[in-house]
PDB file of C-alpha atoms in Angstrom:
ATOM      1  CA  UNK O  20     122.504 -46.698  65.852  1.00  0.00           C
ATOM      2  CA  UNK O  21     122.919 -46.784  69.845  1.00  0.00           C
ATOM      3  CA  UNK O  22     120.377 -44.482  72.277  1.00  0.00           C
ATOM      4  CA  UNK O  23     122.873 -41.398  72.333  1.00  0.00           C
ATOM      5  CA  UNK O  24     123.319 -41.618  68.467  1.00  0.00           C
ATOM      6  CA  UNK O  25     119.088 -41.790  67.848  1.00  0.00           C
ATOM      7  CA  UNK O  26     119.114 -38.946  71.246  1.00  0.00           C
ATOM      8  CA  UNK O  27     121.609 -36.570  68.960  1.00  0.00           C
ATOM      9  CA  UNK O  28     119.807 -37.244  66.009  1.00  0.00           C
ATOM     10  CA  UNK O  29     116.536 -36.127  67.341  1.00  0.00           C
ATOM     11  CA  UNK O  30     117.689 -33.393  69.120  1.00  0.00           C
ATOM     12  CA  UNK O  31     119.720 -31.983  66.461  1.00  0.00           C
ATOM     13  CA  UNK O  32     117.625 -32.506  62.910  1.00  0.00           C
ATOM     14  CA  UNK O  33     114.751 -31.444  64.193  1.00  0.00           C
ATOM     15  CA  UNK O  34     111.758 -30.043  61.371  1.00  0.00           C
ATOM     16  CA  UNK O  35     112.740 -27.925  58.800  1.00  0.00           C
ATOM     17  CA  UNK O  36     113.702 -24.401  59.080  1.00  0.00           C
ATOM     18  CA  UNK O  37     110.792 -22.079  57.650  1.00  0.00           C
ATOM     19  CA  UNK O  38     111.572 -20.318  54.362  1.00  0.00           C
ATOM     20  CA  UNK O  39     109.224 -17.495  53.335  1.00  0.00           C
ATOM     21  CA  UNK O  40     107.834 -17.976  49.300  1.00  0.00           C
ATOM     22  CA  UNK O  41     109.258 -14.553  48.304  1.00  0.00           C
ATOM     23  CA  UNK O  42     112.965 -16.318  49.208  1.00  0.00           C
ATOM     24  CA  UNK O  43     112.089 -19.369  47.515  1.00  0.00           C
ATOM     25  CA  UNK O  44     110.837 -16.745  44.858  1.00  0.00           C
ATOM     26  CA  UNK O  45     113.677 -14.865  44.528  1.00  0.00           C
ATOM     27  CA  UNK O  46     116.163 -17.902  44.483  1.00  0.00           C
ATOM     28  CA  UNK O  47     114.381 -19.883  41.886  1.00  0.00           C
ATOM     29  CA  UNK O  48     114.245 -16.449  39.708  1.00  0.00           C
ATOM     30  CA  UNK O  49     117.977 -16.023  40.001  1.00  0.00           C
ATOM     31  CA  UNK O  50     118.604 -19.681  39.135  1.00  0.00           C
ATOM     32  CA  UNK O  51     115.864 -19.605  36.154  1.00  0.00           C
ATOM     33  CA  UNK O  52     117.644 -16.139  34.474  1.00  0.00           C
ATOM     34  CA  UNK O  53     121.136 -18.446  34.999  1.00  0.00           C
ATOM     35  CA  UNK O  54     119.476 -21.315  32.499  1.00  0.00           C
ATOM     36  CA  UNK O  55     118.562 -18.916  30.145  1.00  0.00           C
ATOM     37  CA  UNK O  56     122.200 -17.588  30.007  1.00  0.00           C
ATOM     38  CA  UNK O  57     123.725 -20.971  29.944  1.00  0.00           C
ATOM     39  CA  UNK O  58     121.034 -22.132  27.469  1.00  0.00           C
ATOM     40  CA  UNK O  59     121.842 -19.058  25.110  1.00  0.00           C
ATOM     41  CA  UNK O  60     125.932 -19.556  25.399  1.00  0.00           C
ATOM     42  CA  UNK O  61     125.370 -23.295  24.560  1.00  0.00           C
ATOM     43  CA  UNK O  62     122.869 -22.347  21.527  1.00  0.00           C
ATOM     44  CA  UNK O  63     125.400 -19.604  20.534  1.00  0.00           C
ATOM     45  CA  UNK O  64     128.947 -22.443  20.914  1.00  0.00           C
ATOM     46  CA  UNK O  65     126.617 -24.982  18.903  1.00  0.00           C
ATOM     47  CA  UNK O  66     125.943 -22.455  16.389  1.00  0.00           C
ATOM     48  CA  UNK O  67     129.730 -21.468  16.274  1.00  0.00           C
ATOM     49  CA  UNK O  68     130.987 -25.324  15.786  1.00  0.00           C
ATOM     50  CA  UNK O  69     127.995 -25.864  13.305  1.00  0.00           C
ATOM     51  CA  UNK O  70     129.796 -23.160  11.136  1.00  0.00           C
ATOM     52  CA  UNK O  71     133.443 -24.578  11.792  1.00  0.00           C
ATOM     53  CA  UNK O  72     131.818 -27.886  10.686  1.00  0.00           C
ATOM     54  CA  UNK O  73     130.316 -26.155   7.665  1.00  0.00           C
ATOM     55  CA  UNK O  74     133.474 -24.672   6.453  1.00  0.00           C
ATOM     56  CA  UNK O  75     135.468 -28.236   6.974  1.00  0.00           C
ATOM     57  CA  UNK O  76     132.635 -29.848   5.214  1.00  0.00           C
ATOM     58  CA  UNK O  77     133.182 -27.140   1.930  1.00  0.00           C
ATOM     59  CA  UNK O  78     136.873 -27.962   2.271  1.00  0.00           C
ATOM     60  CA  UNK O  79     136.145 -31.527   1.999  1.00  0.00           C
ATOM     61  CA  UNK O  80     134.056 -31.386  -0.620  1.00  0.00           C
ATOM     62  CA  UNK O  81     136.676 -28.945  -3.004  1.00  0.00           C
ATOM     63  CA  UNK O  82     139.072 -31.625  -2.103  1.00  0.00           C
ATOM     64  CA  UNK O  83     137.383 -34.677  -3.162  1.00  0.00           C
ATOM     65  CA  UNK O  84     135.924 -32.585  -5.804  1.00  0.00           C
ATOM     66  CA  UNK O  85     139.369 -31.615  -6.932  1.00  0.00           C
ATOM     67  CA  UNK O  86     140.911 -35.125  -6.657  1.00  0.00           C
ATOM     68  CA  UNK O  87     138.752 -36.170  -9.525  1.00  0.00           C
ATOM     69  CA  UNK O  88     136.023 -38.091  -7.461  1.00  0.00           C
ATOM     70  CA  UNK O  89     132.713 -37.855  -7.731  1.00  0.00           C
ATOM     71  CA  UNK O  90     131.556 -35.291  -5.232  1.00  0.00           C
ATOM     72  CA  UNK O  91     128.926 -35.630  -2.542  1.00  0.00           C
ATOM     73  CA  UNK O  92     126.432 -32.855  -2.034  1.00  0.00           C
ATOM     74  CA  UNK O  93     126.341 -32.028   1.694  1.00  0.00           C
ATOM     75  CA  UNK O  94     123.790 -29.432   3.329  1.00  0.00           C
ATOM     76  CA  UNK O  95     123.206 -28.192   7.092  1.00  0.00           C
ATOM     77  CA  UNK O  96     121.835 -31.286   7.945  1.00  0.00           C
ATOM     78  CA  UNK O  97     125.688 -32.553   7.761  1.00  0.00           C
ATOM     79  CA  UNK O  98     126.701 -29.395   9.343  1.00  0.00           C
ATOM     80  CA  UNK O  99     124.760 -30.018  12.360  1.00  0.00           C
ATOM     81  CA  UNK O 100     125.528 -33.656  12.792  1.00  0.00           C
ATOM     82  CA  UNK O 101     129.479 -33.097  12.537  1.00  0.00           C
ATOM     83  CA  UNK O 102     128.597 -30.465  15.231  1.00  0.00           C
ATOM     84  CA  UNK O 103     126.999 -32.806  17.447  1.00  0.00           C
ATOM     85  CA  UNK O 104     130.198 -34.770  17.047  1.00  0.00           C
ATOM     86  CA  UNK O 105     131.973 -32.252  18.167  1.00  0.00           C
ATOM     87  CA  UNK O 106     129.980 -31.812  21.229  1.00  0.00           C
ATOM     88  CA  UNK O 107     130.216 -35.658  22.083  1.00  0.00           C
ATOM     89  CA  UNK O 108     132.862 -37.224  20.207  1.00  0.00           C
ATOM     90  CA  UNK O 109     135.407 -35.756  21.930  1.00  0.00           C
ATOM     91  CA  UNK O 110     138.090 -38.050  21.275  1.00  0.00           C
ATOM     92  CA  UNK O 111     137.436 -38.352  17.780  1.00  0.00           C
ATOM     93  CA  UNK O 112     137.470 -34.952  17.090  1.00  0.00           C
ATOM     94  CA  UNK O 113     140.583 -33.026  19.207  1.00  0.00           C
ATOM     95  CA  UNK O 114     142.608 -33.353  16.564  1.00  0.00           C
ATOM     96  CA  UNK O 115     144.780 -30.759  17.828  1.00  0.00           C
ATOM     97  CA  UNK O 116     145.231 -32.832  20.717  1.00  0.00           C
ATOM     98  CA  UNK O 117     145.241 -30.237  23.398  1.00  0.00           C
ATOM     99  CA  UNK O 118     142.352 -31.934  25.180  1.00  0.00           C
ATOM    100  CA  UNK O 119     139.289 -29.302  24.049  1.00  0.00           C
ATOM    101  CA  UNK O 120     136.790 -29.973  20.901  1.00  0.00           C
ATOM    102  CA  UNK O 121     136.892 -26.253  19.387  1.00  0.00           C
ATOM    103  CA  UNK O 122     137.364 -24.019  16.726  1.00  0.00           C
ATOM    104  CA  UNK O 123     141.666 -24.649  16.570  1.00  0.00           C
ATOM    105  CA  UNK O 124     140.366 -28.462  15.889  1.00  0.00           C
ATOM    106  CA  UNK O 125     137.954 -27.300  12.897  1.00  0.00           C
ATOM    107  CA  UNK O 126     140.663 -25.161  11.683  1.00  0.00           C
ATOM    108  CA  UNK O 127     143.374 -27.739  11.310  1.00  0.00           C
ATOM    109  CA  UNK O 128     141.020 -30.008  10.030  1.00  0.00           C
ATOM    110  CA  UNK O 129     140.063 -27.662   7.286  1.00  0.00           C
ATOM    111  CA  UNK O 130     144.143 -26.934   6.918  1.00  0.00           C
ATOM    112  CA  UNK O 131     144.870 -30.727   6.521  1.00  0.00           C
ATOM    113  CA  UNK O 132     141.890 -31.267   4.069  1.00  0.00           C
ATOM    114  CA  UNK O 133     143.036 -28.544   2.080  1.00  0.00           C
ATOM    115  CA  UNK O 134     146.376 -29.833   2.057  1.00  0.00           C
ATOM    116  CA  UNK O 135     144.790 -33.530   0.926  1.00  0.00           C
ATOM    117  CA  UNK O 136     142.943 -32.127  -1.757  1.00  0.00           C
ATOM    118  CA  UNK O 137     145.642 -30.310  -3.459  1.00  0.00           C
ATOM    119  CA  UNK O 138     147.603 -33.431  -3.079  1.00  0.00           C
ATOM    120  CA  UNK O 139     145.242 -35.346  -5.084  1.00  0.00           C
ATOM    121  CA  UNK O 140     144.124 -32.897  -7.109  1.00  0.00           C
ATOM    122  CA  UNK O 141     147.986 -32.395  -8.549  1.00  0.00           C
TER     123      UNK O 141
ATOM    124  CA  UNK X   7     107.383 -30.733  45.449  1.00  0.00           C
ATOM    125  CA  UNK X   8     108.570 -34.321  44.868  1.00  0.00           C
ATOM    126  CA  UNK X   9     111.669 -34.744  44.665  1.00  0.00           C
ATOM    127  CA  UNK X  10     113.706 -35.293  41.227  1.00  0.00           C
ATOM    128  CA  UNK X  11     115.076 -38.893  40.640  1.00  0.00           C
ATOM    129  CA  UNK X  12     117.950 -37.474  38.662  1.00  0.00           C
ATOM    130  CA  UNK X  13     121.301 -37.514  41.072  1.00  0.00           C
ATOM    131  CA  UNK X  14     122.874 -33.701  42.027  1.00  0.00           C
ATOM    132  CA  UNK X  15     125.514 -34.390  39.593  1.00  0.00           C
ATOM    133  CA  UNK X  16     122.733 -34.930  36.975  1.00  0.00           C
ATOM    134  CA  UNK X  17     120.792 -32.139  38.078  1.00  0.00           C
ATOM    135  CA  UNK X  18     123.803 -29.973  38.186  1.00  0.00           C
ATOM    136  CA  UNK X  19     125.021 -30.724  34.650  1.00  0.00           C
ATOM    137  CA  UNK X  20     120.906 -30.118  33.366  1.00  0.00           C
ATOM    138  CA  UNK X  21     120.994 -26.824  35.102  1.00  0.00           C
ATOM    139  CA  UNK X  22     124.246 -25.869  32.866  1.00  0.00           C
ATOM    140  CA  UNK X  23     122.878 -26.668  29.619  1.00  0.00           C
ATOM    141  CA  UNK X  24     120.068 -24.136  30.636  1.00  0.00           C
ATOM    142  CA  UNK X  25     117.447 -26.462  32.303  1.00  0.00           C
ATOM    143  CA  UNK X  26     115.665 -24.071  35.007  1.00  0.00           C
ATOM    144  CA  UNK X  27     113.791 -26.661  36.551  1.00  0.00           C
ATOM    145  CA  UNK X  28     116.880 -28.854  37.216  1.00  0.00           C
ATOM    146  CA  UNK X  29     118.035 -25.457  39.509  1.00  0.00           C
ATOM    147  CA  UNK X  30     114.978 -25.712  41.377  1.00  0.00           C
ATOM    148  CA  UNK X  31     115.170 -29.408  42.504  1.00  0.00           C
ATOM    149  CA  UNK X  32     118.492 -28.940  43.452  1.00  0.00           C
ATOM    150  CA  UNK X  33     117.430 -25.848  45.362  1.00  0.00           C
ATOM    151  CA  UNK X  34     114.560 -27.327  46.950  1.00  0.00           C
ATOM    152  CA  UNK X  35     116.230 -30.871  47.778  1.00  0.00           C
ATOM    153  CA  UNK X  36     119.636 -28.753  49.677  1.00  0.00           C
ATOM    154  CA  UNK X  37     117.517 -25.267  50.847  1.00  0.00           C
ATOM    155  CA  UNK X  38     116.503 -26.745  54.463  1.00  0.00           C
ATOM    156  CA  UNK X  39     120.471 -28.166  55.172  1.00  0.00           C
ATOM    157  CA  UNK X  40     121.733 -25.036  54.312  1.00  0.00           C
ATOM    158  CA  UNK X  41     119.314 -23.214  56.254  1.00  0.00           C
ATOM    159  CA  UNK X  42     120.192 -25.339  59.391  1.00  0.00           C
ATOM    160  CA  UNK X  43     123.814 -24.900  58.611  1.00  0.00           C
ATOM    161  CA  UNK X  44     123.074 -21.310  58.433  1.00  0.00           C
ATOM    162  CA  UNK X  45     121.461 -21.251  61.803  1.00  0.00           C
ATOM    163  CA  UNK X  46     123.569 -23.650  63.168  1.00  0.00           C
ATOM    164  CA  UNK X  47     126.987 -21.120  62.460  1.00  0.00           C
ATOM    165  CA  UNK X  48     125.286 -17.975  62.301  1.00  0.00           C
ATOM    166  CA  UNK X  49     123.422 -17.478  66.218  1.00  0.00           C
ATOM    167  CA  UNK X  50     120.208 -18.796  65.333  1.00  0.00           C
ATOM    168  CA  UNK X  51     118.891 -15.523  63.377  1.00  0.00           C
ATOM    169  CA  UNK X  52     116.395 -16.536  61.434  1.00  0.00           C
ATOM    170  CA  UNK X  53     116.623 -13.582  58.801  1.00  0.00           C
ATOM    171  CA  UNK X  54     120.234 -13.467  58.679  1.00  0.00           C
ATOM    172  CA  UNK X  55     119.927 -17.356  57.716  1.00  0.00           C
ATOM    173  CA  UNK X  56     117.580 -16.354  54.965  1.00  0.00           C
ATOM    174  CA  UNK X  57     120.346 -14.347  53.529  1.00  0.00           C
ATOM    175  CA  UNK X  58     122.637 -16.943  53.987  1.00  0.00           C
ATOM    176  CA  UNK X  59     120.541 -19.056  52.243  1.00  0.00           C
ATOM    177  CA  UNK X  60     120.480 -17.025  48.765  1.00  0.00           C
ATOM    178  CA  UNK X  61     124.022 -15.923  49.006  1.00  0.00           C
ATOM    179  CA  UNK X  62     124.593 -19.559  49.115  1.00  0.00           C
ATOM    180  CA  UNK X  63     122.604 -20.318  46.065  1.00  0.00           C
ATOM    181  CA  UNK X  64     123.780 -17.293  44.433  1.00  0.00           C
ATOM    182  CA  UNK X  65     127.191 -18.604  45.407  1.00  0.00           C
ATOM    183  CA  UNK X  66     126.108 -21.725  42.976  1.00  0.00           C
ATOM    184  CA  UNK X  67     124.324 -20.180  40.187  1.00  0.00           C
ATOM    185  CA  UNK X  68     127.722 -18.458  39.537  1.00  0.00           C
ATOM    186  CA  UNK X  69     130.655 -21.129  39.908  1.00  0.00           C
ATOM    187  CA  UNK X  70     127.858 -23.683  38.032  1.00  0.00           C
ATOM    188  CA  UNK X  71     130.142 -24.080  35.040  1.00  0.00           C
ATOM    189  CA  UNK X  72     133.117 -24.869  36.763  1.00  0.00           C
ATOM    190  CA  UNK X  73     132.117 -26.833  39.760  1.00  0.00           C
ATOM    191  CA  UNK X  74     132.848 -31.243  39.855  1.00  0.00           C
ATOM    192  CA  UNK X  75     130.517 -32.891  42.309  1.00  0.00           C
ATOM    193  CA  UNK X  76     131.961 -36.210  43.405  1.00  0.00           C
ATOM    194  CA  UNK X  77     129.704 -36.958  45.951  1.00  0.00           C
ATOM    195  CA  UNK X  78     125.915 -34.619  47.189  1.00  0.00           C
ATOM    196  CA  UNK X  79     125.733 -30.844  46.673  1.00  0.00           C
ATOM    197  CA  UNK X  80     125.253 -30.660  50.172  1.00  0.00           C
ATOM    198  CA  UNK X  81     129.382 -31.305  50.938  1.00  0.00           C
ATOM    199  CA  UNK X  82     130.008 -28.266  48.294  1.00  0.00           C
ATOM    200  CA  UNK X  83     126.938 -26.269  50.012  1.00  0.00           C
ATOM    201  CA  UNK X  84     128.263 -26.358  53.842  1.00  0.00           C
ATOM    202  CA  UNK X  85     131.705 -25.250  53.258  1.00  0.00           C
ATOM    203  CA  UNK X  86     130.265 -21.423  51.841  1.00  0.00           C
ATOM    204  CA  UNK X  87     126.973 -21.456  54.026  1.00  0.00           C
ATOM    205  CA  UNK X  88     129.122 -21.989  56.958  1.00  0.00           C
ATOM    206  CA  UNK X  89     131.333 -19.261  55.870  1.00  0.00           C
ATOM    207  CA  UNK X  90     129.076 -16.741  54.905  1.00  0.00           C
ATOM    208  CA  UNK X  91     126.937 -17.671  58.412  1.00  0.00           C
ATOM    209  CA  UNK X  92     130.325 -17.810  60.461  1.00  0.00           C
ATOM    210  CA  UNK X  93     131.213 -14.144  58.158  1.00  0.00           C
ATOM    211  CA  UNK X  94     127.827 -12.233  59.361  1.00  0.00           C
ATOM    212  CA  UNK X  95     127.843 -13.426  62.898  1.00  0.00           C
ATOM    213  CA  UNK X  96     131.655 -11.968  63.542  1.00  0.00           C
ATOM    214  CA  UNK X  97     130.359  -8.732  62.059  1.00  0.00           C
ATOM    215  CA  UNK X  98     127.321  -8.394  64.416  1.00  0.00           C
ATOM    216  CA  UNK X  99     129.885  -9.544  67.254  1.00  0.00           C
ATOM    217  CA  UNK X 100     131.925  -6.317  66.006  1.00  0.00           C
ATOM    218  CA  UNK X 101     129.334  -3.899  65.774  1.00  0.00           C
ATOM    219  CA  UNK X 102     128.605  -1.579  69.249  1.00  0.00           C
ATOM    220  CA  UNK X 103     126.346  -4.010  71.876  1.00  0.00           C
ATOM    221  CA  UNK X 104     124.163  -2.979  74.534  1.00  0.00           C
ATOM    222  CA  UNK X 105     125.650  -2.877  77.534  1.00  0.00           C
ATOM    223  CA  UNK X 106     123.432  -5.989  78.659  1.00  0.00           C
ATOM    224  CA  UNK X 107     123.926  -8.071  75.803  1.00  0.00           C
ATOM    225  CA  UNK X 108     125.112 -11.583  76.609  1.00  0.00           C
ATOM    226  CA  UNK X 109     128.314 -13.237  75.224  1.00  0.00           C
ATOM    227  CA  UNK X 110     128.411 -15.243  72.727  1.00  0.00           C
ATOM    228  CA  UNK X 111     128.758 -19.096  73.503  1.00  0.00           C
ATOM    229  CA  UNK X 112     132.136 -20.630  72.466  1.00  0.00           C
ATOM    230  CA  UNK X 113     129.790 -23.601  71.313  1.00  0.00           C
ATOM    231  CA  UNK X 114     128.056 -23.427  67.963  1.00  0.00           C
ATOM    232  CA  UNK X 115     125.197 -21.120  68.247  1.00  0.00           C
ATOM    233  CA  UNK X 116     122.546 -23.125  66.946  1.00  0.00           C
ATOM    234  CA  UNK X 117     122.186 -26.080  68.686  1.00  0.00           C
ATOM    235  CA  UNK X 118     119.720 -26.113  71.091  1.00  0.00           C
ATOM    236  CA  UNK X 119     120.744 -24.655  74.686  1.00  0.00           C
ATOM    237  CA  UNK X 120     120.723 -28.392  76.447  1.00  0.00           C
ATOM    238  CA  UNK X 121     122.772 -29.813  73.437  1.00  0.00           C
ATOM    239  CA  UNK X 122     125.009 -26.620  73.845  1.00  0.00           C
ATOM    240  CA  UNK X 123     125.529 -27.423  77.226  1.00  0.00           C
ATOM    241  CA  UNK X 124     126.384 -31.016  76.183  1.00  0.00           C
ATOM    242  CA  UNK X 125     128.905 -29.896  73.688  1.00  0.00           C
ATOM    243  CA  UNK X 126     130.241 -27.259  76.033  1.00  0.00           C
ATOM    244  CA  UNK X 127     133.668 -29.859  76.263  1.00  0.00           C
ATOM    245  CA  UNK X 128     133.760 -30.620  72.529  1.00  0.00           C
ATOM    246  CA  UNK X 129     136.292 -29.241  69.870  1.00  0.00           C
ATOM    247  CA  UNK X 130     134.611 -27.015  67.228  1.00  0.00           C
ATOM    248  CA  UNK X 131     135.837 -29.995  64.658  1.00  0.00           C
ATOM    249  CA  UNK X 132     134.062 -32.624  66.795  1.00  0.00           C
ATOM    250  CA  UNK X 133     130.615 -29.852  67.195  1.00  0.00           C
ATOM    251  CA  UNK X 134     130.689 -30.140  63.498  1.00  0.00           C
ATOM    252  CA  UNK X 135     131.239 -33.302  62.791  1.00  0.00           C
ATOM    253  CA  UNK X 136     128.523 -33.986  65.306  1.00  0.00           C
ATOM    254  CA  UNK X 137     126.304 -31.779  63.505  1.00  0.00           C
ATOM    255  CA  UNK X 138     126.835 -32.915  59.809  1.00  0.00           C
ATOM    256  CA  UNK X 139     126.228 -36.589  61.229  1.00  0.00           C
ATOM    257  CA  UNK X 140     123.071 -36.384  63.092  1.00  0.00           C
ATOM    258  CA  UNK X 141     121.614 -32.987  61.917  1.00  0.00           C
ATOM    259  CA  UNK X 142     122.109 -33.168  58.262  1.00  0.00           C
ATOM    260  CA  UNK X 143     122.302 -36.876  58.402  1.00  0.00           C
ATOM    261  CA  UNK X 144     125.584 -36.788  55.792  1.00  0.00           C
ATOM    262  CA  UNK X 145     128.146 -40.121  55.421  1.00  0.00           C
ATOM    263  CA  UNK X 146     131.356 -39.898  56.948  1.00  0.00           C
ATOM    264  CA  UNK X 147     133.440 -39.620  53.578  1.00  0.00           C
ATOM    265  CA  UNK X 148     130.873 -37.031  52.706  1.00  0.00           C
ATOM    266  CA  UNK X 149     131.525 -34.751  56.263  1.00  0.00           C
ATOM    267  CA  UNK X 150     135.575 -35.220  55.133  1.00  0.00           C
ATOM    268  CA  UNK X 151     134.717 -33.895  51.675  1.00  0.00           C
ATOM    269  CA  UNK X 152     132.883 -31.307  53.173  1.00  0.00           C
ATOM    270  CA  UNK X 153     135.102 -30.211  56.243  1.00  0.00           C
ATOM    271  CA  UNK X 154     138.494 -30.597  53.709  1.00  0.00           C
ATOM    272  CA  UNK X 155     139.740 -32.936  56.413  1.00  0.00           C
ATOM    273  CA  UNK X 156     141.167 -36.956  55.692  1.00  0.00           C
ATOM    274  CA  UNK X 157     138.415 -39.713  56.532  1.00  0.00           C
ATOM    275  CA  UNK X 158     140.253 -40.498  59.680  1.00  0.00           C
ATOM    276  CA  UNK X 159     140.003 -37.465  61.184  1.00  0.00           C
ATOM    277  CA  UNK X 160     136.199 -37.820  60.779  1.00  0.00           C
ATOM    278  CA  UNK X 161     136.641 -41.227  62.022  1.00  0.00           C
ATOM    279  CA  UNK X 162     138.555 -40.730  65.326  1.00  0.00           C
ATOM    280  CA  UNK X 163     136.690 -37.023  65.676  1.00  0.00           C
ATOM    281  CA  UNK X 164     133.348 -38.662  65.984  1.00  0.00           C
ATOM    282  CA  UNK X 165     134.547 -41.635  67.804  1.00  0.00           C
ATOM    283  CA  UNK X 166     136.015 -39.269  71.026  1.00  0.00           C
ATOM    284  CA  UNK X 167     133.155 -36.892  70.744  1.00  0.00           C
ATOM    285  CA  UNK X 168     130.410 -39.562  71.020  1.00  0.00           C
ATOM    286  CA  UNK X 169     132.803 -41.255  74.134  1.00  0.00           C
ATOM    287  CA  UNK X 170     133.102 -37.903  75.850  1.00  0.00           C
ATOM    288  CA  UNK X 171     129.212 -37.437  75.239  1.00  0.00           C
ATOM    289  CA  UNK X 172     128.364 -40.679  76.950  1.00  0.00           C
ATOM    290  CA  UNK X 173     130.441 -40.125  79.655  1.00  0.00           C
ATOM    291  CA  UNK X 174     129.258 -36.927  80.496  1.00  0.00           C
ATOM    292  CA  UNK X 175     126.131 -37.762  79.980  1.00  0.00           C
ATOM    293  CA  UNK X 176     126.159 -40.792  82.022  1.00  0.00           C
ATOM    294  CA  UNK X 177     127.423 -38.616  85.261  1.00  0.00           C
ATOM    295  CA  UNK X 178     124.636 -36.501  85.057  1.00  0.00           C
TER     296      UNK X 178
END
């Protein structure tokens, strides 16, 4: 940095502007209300996959149950791990292929396991 | 307030799956460069700035979701504090003035009156390019991002400002 560019730099940043609390207040309030929203729509999409996941997982199970093997128990525990896949996995589970992990993908994964277990079941 | 290690990116994504205090590091780390950008566009009112400053961040808090950060906040920030700033100052310019009032300068507002009278010769796109540099102390692929305009343009903008600066300077 050359003597104009440190002369501009000095002359130019300068300290920082003052900002009254009740701005910082009122900013930080606004932005705090936003994360509860955000938080509350993310609790409310997990809670809507969980239940896709939940109905894919009772699918499953009717269809292995159905083909004539032994069927696994499965609880909410499954539920919300399937749902985490869906939030994470999301290559793995677009099975619709249309780029988005939602509740189309959980539906035709619940159509094609139904369609499986019938198969096998006869 | 020390400052968060966690990049804006980071921060920003936090703040979308509901983390408050992820809002208020990015709030405190970008408030004082959008205040001087606020200044800088808006005639050096200090409450008008203030408003600025939380339509700006209001301005955030709703496109969260959808926004991509490739590089700081900051080159996201200066685009709709300069704007809003740029916005209130035209509408003061519009409303009835005393019959005294001065003019206002055709060289951004908010520089200080001997850097304004440095910059008197300068382009608007070289003031601000000036100012992004050595006020807010940004990169020069982060000044493109944020003025919309290719690298080279930065490049050759900052390169003939700082020449006509020195010369200028030099005959004084």
């Amino acid at each position: 940095m050359d003597d104009l560019e440190e002369l501009l730099t000095t002359r130019l940043h300068g300290p920082d502007p003052a900002i009254p609390p009740a701005v910082d207040a009122a900013v930080l309030g606004a932005g705090a209300a936003a994360a509860r929203a955000f938080a509350r729509r993310r609790r409310l999409r997990l809670a809507q996959i969980a239940a896709a996941a939940a109905v894919v997982l009772v699918a499953a199970w009717l269809g292995v149950h159905a083909s004539g093997t032994p069927p696994r128990p499965f609880d909410v525990a499954d539920a919300w791990r399937v749902a985490a896949g869906f939030e994470h996995d999301t290559a793995r589970f677009d099975v619709d292929g249309d780029g988005r992990v939602d509740r189309g993908d959980a539906e035709l994964m619940l159509t094609r396991i139904v369609a499986l277990g019938a198969q096998g079941g006869g | 307030m020390a400052d968060d290690p966690r990049s804006d990116a980071e921060l920003l994504d936090a703040f979308r799956r509901g983390d408050a205090a992820a809002f208020a590091a990015l709030y405190h780390r970008h408030r004082a460069f959008v205040m001087r950008v606020a200044l800088r566009f808006g005639g050096a009112d200090h409450d008008e700035a203030l408003d600025v400053l939380q339509d700006t961040f209001a301005w955030l808090i709703d496109r969260a979701p959808g926004l991509a950060l490739r590089h700081r906040l900051s080159t996201l920030l200066y685009p709709v504090a300069k704007h809003l700033a740029a916005d209130r100052r035209r509408r003061r310019a519009r409303a009835p003035q005393p019959l005294d009032a001065t003019t206002e300068p055709a060289v951004l507002p908010g520089f200080p009156a001997d850097v304004r009278a440095w910059f008197a010769d300068l382009g608007e796109l070289q003031q601000e390019v000036l100012g992004l540099r050595f006020a807010d102390g940004l990169s020069l692929e982060e000044i493109a991002t944020a003025l919309g305009v290719p690298l080279g343009t930065v490049k050759s903008r900052l390169h003939h400002a700082l020449r006509q600066l020195r010369e200028k300077l030099a005959a004084e």
